[in-house]
Structure formats: C-alpha cells, structure tokens
C-alpha cells in the first residue's frame, strides 16, 4: 500500500468486528513501527499489547471499577489545555457533535452520550488493545517521538487491512492499567489504542473528520 493511501484511508474507527488479529500481525506492526525516528534515537516509546483473554480481563476490570467511578478516575496529565482557546475549542466541539450525529444520539441525550463514552474502555469491541507509555523523565521532544511511533502503528495497521482508534480516554484509568499490567511507576500511560477489523456497516464509522485548509496551518515562503 502506498503511504499516501495508508494516510488517506486511516481514520478513527469506533466500531470493530470481533474477528481476531493474529499475534504475529501485532508483532509485525509493532516491530516495523519502531522504525519511527526519535531525537537522539532514544526510542522513548513503550507499548503493551493485549489480545484474547488478556484484553477481555482489562475490560472486565474497568467495567467493574466504573461502579465507583462511572467516568473514570483521572489522567496523569492534562489531556487538553485548560480553557481551550479558538480555533481549537470549536474544532473539538465540531468533531464531538459530528460523532454523536453519526451515532444517531441527539444533543440532549446525556445518558446515551455517556454510554458511548464507556465504549472507549471496551476498545470499541476491537480484539486488540494497545497501551502506550513513556518514561516520566521524558520531555516534549520525546512525547512527539511517541506520537510518531503511534502514527506508524496506525499506518501499518492499514497495510494489513486493519483499522485503529487512538484512545486517550484510557488515561482516565491509568491506575487500573498500571496495576493490571504491572507497569512500573517510572512510566506514564499516554493512551490506549483499538486495533482490529472495522465494522464497515456501523454508522459511526462513516464519520470523516474535517481538516483546516493548508493556508490555516502552513506558511510557505519562496521569495524574500
Ligand atoms: C492521541 C489520540 C487520542 C485520542 N483519543 C480518543 C478517544 O479517547 N476517543 C475517541 O473516540 N477518539 C480519540 N481519538 C481520535 C480523535 O478524535 C481523531 O483522531 C480526530 O477526531 C480526527 O479524526 P480521524 O482520526 O478520524 O482522522 C484520539 C486521537 C489521538 C491522536
């Protein structure tokens, strides 16, 4: 698959089919993804891949823990800046509204919206759940490196005919994830990711997110 095709066909998938993804495919994706560049070649990423019963048990534990904390505990880092300014605030609002529209959930139906949020913690039924961590000593540059690793995973998934959804909502459950996977305190959970076969019939997967035009984010100069 051409890289441009992988990029164009990648989108966040929020309904997966139960078809399993073989361990060898997960290993192949992660091995190739580690060709991502990183400043000083630190390769600061770490990933925990959960398949089969190991994935199901984490989902079960979090489902149980939701009785105490229906919306999760709290993340270890600020997922968004406080008081998000424009244009980011509107972008965030618009994708949320577009997603609930695709799901057929009306604006005021808070219980249906909350029910959808809990789907994040089921990996949207994907058979593989990934957890990405980074050492606490790492700085902004290494978080960017981690992002490139994540993007590689998402694009390599496309090359296998698979889809993904990065899931920051998992940061809300960092204690549960840490305990379950025996993640050392020196590591921080960045996000989870669902990996599997898209349910093409699911209306939510028809959503195509907007992008700002080139002039809005790029400055290109040729002449003095
Ligand atoms: C690091 C990261 C975390 C994300 N976390 C979530 C999440 O918790 N739940 C969710 O539904 N989508 C999540 N997304 C998906 C974004 O909403 C999505 O990438 C964005 O709206 C653009 O849409 P696209 O991925 O379909 O192009 C996340 C994306 C990234 C990169």
mmCIF file of C-alpha atoms and ligand atoms in Angstrom:
data_model
loop_
_atom_site.group_PDB
_atom_site.id
_atom_site.type_symbol
_atom_site.label_atom_id
_atom_site.label_comp_id
_atom_site.label_asym_id
_atom_site.label_seq_id
_atom_site.Cartn_x
_atom_site.Cartn_y
_atom_site.Cartn_z
ATOM 1 C CA UNK A 1 0.000 0.000 0.000
ATOM 2 C CA UNK A 2 1.305 3.451 -0.928
ATOM 3 C CA UNK A 3 1.987 5.619 2.114
ATOM 4 C CA UNK A 4 -0.406 8.301 0.824
ATOM 5 C CA UNK A 5 -3.161 5.709 0.567
ATOM 6 C CA UNK A 6 -2.451 4.482 4.091
ATOM 7 C CA UNK A 7 -2.677 8.059 5.388
ATOM 8 C CA UNK A 8 -5.830 8.841 3.405
ATOM 9 C CA UNK A 9 -7.610 5.670 4.486
ATOM 10 C CA UNK A 10 -6.680 5.921 8.151
ATOM 11 C CA UNK A 11 -9.440 7.280 10.288
ATOM 12 C CA UNK A 12 -10.594 6.661 13.801
ATOM 13 C CA UNK A 13 -12.797 3.598 13.826
ATOM 14 C CA UNK A 14 -15.272 3.326 16.684
ATOM 15 C CA UNK A 15 -16.965 0.010 15.929
ATOM 16 C CA UNK A 16 -14.986 -3.156 15.240
ATOM 17 C CA UNK A 17 -15.876 -6.675 14.190
ATOM 18 C CA UNK A 18 -14.932 -9.446 16.613
ATOM 19 C CA UNK A 19 -12.611 -11.156 14.083
ATOM 20 C CA UNK A 20 -9.295 -11.775 15.844
ATOM 21 C CA UNK A 21 -5.966 -10.307 14.799
ATOM 22 C CA UNK A 22 -3.172 -12.909 14.966
ATOM 23 C CA UNK A 23 -0.353 -12.230 17.417
ATOM 24 C CA UNK A 24 2.145 -12.430 14.555
ATOM 25 C CA UNK A 25 0.425 -9.470 12.851
ATOM 26 C CA UNK A 26 0.568 -7.411 16.051
ATOM 27 C CA UNK A 27 4.261 -8.249 16.401
ATOM 28 C CA UNK A 28 4.897 -7.298 12.783
ATOM 29 C CA UNK A 29 3.141 -3.926 13.165
ATOM 30 C CA UNK A 30 4.985 -3.057 16.380
ATOM 31 C CA UNK A 31 8.367 -4.177 15.053
ATOM 32 C CA UNK A 32 8.037 -2.066 11.907
ATOM 33 C CA UNK A 33 6.534 0.879 13.812
ATOM 34 C CA UNK A 34 9.717 1.069 15.874
ATOM 35 C CA UNK A 35 11.481 2.347 12.738
ATOM 36 C CA UNK A 36 9.927 5.687 13.733
ATOM 37 C CA UNK A 37 12.517 8.422 14.143
ATOM 38 C CA UNK A 38 13.279 9.842 17.565
ATOM 39 C CA UNK A 39 15.554 12.618 18.709
ATOM 40 C CA UNK A 40 18.917 11.101 19.667
ATOM 41 C CA UNK A 41 17.414 7.726 18.698
ATOM 42 C CA UNK A 42 16.090 7.454 22.268
ATOM 43 C CA UNK A 43 13.136 5.338 21.069
ATOM 44 C CA UNK A 44 11.257 6.507 24.149
ATOM 45 C CA UNK A 45 8.067 4.544 23.437
ATOM 46 C CA UNK A 46 6.806 1.512 25.250
ATOM 47 C CA UNK A 47 3.743 -0.462 24.276
ATOM 48 C CA UNK A 48 1.704 -3.183 25.937
ATOM 49 C CA UNK A 49 -0.404 -5.280 23.573
ATOM 50 C CA UNK A 50 -3.441 -7.113 24.894
ATOM 51 C CA UNK A 51 -5.093 -9.891 22.926
ATOM 52 C CA UNK A 52 -7.697 -12.515 23.721
ATOM 53 C CA UNK A 53 -8.327 -13.230 27.399
ATOM 54 C CA UNK A 54 -5.703 -10.653 28.455
ATOM 55 C CA UNK A 55 -7.659 -7.896 26.673
ATOM 56 C CA UNK A 56 -11.002 -9.123 27.982
ATOM 57 C CA UNK A 57 -9.782 -9.138 31.580
ATOM 58 C CA UNK A 58 -8.740 -5.471 31.464
ATOM 59 C CA UNK A 59 -12.130 -4.526 30.025
ATOM 60 C CA UNK A 60 -13.805 -6.569 32.755
ATOM 61 C CA UNK A 61 -11.789 -4.872 35.497
ATOM 62 C CA UNK A 62 -12.581 -1.397 34.229
ATOM 63 C CA UNK A 63 -16.258 -2.252 33.830
ATOM 64 C CA UNK A 64 -16.187 -3.285 37.487
ATOM 65 C CA UNK A 65 -14.284 -0.147 38.546
ATOM 66 C CA UNK A 66 -16.818 2.054 36.740
ATOM 67 C CA UNK A 67 -19.314 1.255 39.504
ATOM 68 C CA UNK A 68 -17.221 3.513 41.734
ATOM 69 C CA UNK A 69 -16.043 5.959 39.070
ATOM 70 C CA UNK A 70 -18.558 5.962 36.195
ATOM 71 C CA UNK A 71 -16.461 8.380 34.131
ATOM 72 C CA UNK A 72 -13.066 7.010 35.046
ATOM 73 C CA UNK A 73 -10.613 8.172 37.652
ATOM 74 C CA UNK A 74 -8.320 10.946 36.448
ATOM 75 C CA UNK A 75 -5.491 11.148 33.949
ATOM 76 C CA UNK A 76 -1.884 11.703 34.990
ATOM 77 C CA UNK A 77 -1.510 14.586 32.591
ATOM 78 C CA UNK A 78 -3.735 17.317 31.164
ATOM 79 C CA UNK A 79 -5.256 15.709 28.089
ATOM 80 C CA UNK A 80 -6.231 19.184 26.780
ATOM 81 C CA UNK A 81 -5.063 22.602 27.862
ATOM 82 C CA UNK A 82 -7.453 24.217 30.357
ATOM 83 C CA UNK A 83 -9.774 26.838 28.802
ATOM 84 C CA UNK A 84 -9.065 25.688 25.267
ATOM 85 C CA UNK A 85 -8.985 28.775 23.036
ATOM 86 C CA UNK A 86 -10.088 29.212 19.419
ATOM 87 C CA UNK A 87 -9.809 27.691 16.870
ATOM 88 C CA UNK A 88 -9.187 24.503 18.845
ATOM 89 C CA UNK A 89 -12.256 24.813 21.037
ATOM 90 C CA UNK A 90 -14.582 24.884 18.017
ATOM 91 C CA UNK A 91 -12.744 22.046 16.294
ATOM 92 C CA UNK A 92 -13.149 19.880 19.369
ATOM 93 C CA UNK A 93 -16.821 20.784 19.664
ATOM 94 C CA UNK A 94 -17.496 20.080 15.993
ATOM 95 C CA UNK A 95 -15.928 16.612 15.944
ATOM 96 C CA UNK A 96 -17.871 15.690 19.094
ATOM 97 C CA UNK A 97 -21.149 16.853 17.587
ATOM 98 C CA UNK A 98 -20.410 15.126 14.269
ATOM 99 C CA UNK A 99 -19.633 11.883 16.076
ATOM 100 C CA UNK A 100 -22.846 11.905 18.107
ATOM 101 C CA UNK A 101 -24.798 12.750 14.977
ATOM 102 C CA UNK A 102 -23.249 9.764 13.189
ATOM 103 C CA UNK A 103 -24.191 7.642 16.181
ATOM 104 C CA UNK A 104 -27.768 8.959 15.989
ATOM 105 C CA UNK A 105 -27.547 10.320 19.548
ATOM 106 C CA UNK A 106 -29.426 13.603 19.983
ATOM 107 C CA UNK A 107 -27.802 16.576 21.683
ATOM 108 C CA UNK A 108 -29.678 16.372 24.993
ATOM 109 C CA UNK A 109 -29.446 12.621 25.431
ATOM 110 C CA UNK A 110 -26.719 12.628 28.047
ATOM 111 C CA UNK A 111 -27.199 9.030 29.091
ATOM 112 C CA UNK A 112 -26.726 7.799 25.508
ATOM 113 C CA UNK A 113 -23.626 10.007 25.179
ATOM 114 C CA UNK A 114 -22.211 8.625 28.403
ATOM 115 C CA UNK A 115 -22.972 5.098 27.228
ATOM 116 C CA UNK A 116 -20.942 5.788 24.124
ATOM 117 C CA UNK A 117 -18.032 7.127 26.177
ATOM 118 C CA UNK A 118 -17.851 3.811 28.015
ATOM 119 C CA UNK A 119 -17.285 2.123 24.627
ATOM 120 C CA UNK A 120 -13.793 3.638 24.648
ATOM 121 C CA UNK A 121 -12.983 1.365 27.568
ATOM 122 C CA UNK A 122 -14.138 -1.668 25.606
ATOM 123 C CA UNK A 123 -11.779 -0.749 22.761
ATOM 124 C CA UNK A 124 -14.961 -0.297 20.681
ATOM 125 C CA UNK A 125 -15.034 -4.135 20.615
ATOM 126 C CA UNK A 126 -11.680 -4.387 18.843
ATOM 127 C CA UNK A 127 -9.910 -7.679 19.578
ATOM 128 C CA UNK A 128 -6.588 -5.983 20.302
ATOM 129 C CA UNK A 129 -5.969 -3.268 22.858
ATOM 130 C CA UNK A 130 -2.672 -1.403 22.919
ATOM 131 C CA UNK A 131 -1.379 0.750 25.770
ATOM 132 C CA UNK A 132 1.329 3.314 25.112
ATOM 133 C CA UNK A 133 3.548 4.523 27.927
ATOM 134 C CA UNK A 134 6.565 6.771 28.239
ATOM 135 C CA UNK A 135 9.128 7.253 30.978
ATOM 136 C CA UNK A 136 8.299 10.151 33.294
ATOM 137 C CA UNK A 137 11.717 11.713 32.770
ATOM 138 C CA UNK A 138 10.924 12.364 29.104
ATOM 139 C CA UNK A 139 10.204 15.874 27.814
ATOM 140 C CA UNK A 140 8.128 17.398 24.992
ATOM 141 C CA UNK A 141 10.507 16.154 22.296
ATOM 142 C CA UNK A 142 10.147 12.543 23.373
ATOM 143 C CA UNK A 143 6.359 12.831 23.573
ATOM 144 C CA UNK A 144 6.489 13.912 19.933
ATOM 145 C CA UNK A 145 8.617 10.835 19.185
ATOM 146 C CA UNK A 146 5.990 8.694 20.870
ATOM 147 C CA UNK A 147 3.399 10.289 18.593
ATOM 148 C CA UNK A 148 5.371 9.270 15.538
ATOM 149 C CA UNK A 149 5.501 5.716 16.815
ATOM 150 C CA UNK A 150 1.722 5.775 17.279
ATOM 151 C CA UNK A 151 1.195 7.090 13.774
ATOM 152 C CA UNK A 152 3.387 4.327 12.375
ATOM 153 C CA UNK A 153 1.268 1.749 14.197
ATOM 154 C CA UNK A 154 -1.890 3.264 12.703
ATOM 155 C CA UNK A 155 -0.490 3.347 9.163
ATOM 156 C CA UNK A 156 0.999 -0.152 9.346
ATOM 157 C CA UNK A 157 -2.388 -1.388 10.520
ATOM 158 C CA UNK A 158 -3.807 -0.087 7.234
ATOM 159 C CA UNK A 159 -1.212 -2.080 5.310
ATOM 160 C CA UNK A 160 -2.645 -5.189 6.999
ATOM 161 C CA UNK A 161 -6.207 -4.163 6.124
ATOM 162 C CA UNK A 162 -6.802 -3.251 9.759
ATOM 163 C CA UNK A 163 -8.016 -0.071 11.441
ATOM 164 C CA UNK A 164 -7.351 1.704 14.696
ATOM 165 C CA UNK A 165 -8.581 4.332 17.107
ATOM 166 C CA UNK A 166 -6.192 6.037 19.498
ATOM 167 C CA UNK A 167 -7.965 6.263 22.848
ATOM 168 C CA UNK A 168 -6.836 8.924 25.277
ATOM 169 C CA UNK A 169 -9.887 8.064 27.379
ATOM 170 C CA UNK A 170 -7.769 5.192 28.712
ATOM 171 C CA UNK A 171 -5.630 7.762 30.520
ATOM 172 C CA UNK A 172 -8.570 8.043 32.930
ATOM 173 C CA UNK A 173 -7.830 4.502 34.044
ATOM 174 C CA UNK A 174 -4.067 4.679 34.424
ATOM 175 C CA UNK A 175 -4.188 3.137 37.902
ATOM 176 C CA UNK A 176 -6.173 0.131 36.754
ATOM 177 C CA UNK A 177 -3.987 -0.317 33.679
ATOM 178 C CA UNK A 178 -0.805 0.060 35.724
ATOM 179 C CA UNK A 179 -1.889 -2.473 38.296
ATOM 180 C CA UNK A 180 -3.132 -4.974 35.754
ATOM 181 C CA UNK A 181 -0.030 -4.790 33.535
ATOM 182 C CA UNK A 182 2.470 -4.269 36.383
ATOM 183 C CA UNK A 183 3.653 -1.075 34.733
ATOM 184 C CA UNK A 184 6.444 0.458 36.816
ATOM 185 C CA UNK A 185 5.810 3.823 38.475
ATOM 186 C CA UNK A 186 8.528 5.304 36.295
ATOM 187 C CA UNK A 187 6.237 5.011 33.256
ATOM 188 C CA UNK A 188 3.230 7.196 32.427
ATOM 189 C CA UNK A 189 0.263 5.961 30.454
ATOM 190 C CA UNK A 190 -0.264 8.193 27.409
ATOM 191 C CA UNK A 191 -3.177 6.475 25.697
ATOM 192 C CA UNK A 192 -4.698 3.229 24.556
ATOM 193 C CA UNK A 193 -5.473 2.142 21.023
ATOM 194 C CA UNK A 194 -8.027 -0.194 19.497
ATOM 195 C CA UNK A 195 -6.762 -2.382 16.657
ATOM 196 C CA UNK A 196 -8.869 -4.676 14.543
ATOM 197 C CA UNK A 197 -11.229 -5.073 11.605
ATOM 198 C CA UNK A 198 -13.601 -2.167 11.031
ATOM 199 C CA UNK A 199 -17.312 -2.845 11.103
ATOM 200 C CA UNK A 200 -17.990 -1.103 7.812
ATOM 201 C CA UNK A 201 -21.749 -1.247 8.374
ATOM 202 C CA UNK A 202 -21.614 0.735 11.624
ATOM 203 C CA UNK A 203 -22.886 4.308 11.007
ATOM 204 C CA UNK A 204 -20.276 5.813 13.368
ATOM 205 C CA UNK A 205 -17.534 4.609 11.053
ATOM 206 C CA UNK A 206 -18.934 6.691 8.195
ATOM 207 C CA UNK A 207 -17.710 9.793 10.004
ATOM 208 C CA UNK A 208 -14.974 11.644 8.158
ATOM 209 C CA UNK A 209 -13.368 14.320 10.301
ATOM 210 C CA UNK A 210 -12.736 17.812 8.968
ATOM 211 C CA UNK A 211 -9.341 19.379 8.365
ATOM 212 C CA UNK A 212 -8.359 23.003 8.204
ATOM 213 C CA UNK A 213 -7.152 24.111 4.756
ATOM 214 C CA UNK A 214 -3.427 24.448 4.068
ATOM 215 C CA UNK A 215 -3.392 28.262 4.469
ATOM 216 C CA UNK A 216 -4.657 27.905 8.029
ATOM 217 C CA UNK A 217 -1.736 25.899 9.326
ATOM 218 C CA UNK A 218 1.138 26.371 6.889
ATOM 219 C CA UNK A 219 3.362 29.288 5.994
ATOM 220 C CA UNK A 220 5.190 28.714 2.743
ATOM 221 C CA UNK A 221 7.654 31.324 1.545
ATOM 222 C CA UNK A 222 9.592 31.374 -1.676
ATOM 223 C CA UNK A 223 10.610 34.968 -2.187
ATOM 224 C CA UNK A 224 12.293 37.464 0.146
HETATM 225 C C1 LIG B 1 -3.627 10.624 20.931
HETATM 226 C C2 LIG B 1 -5.051 10.495 20.493
HETATM 227 C C3 LIG B 1 -6.020 10.157 21.404
HETATM 228 C C4 LIG B 1 -7.353 10.010 21.018
HETATM 229 N N1 LIG B 1 -8.283 9.612 21.944
HETATM 230 C C5 LIG B 1 -9.555 9.358 21.544
HETATM 231 C C6 LIG B 1 -10.505 8.842 22.466
HETATM 232 O O1 LIG B 1 -10.250 8.663 23.658
HETATM 233 N N2 LIG B 1 -11.733 8.520 21.997
HETATM 234 C C7 LIG B 1 -12.083 8.710 20.687
HETATM 235 O O2 LIG B 1 -13.224 8.379 20.331
HETATM 236 N N3 LIG B 1 -11.214 9.214 19.794
HETATM 237 C C8 LIG B 1 -9.955 9.524 20.195
HETATM 238 N N4 LIG B 1 -9.031 9.999 19.285
HETATM 239 C C9 LIG B 1 -9.419 10.184 17.892
HETATM 240 C C10 LIG B 1 -9.572 11.646 17.501
HETATM 241 O O3 LIG B 1 -10.808 12.119 17.930
HETATM 242 C C11 LIG B 1 -9.436 11.718 15.982
HETATM 243 O O4 LIG B 1 -8.121 11.356 15.614
HETATM 244 C C12 LIG B 1 -9.761 13.088 15.394
HETATM 245 O O5 LIG B 1 -11.067 13.460 15.666
HETATM 246 C C13 LIG B 1 -9.526 13.081 13.874
HETATM 247 O O6 LIG B 1 -10.312 12.076 13.277
HETATM 248 P P1 LIG B 1 -9.678 10.873 12.447
HETATM 249 O O7 LIG B 1 -8.735 10.129 13.339
HETATM 250 O O8 LIG B 1 -10.854 10.022 12.054
HETATM 251 O O9 LIG B 1 -8.972 11.451 11.279
HETATM 252 C C14 LIG B 1 -7.715 10.211 19.666
HETATM 253 C C15 LIG B 1 -6.718 10.571 18.745
HETATM 254 C C16 LIG B 1 -5.416 10.716 19.157
HETATM 255 C C17 LIG B 1 -4.374 11.074 18.146
#
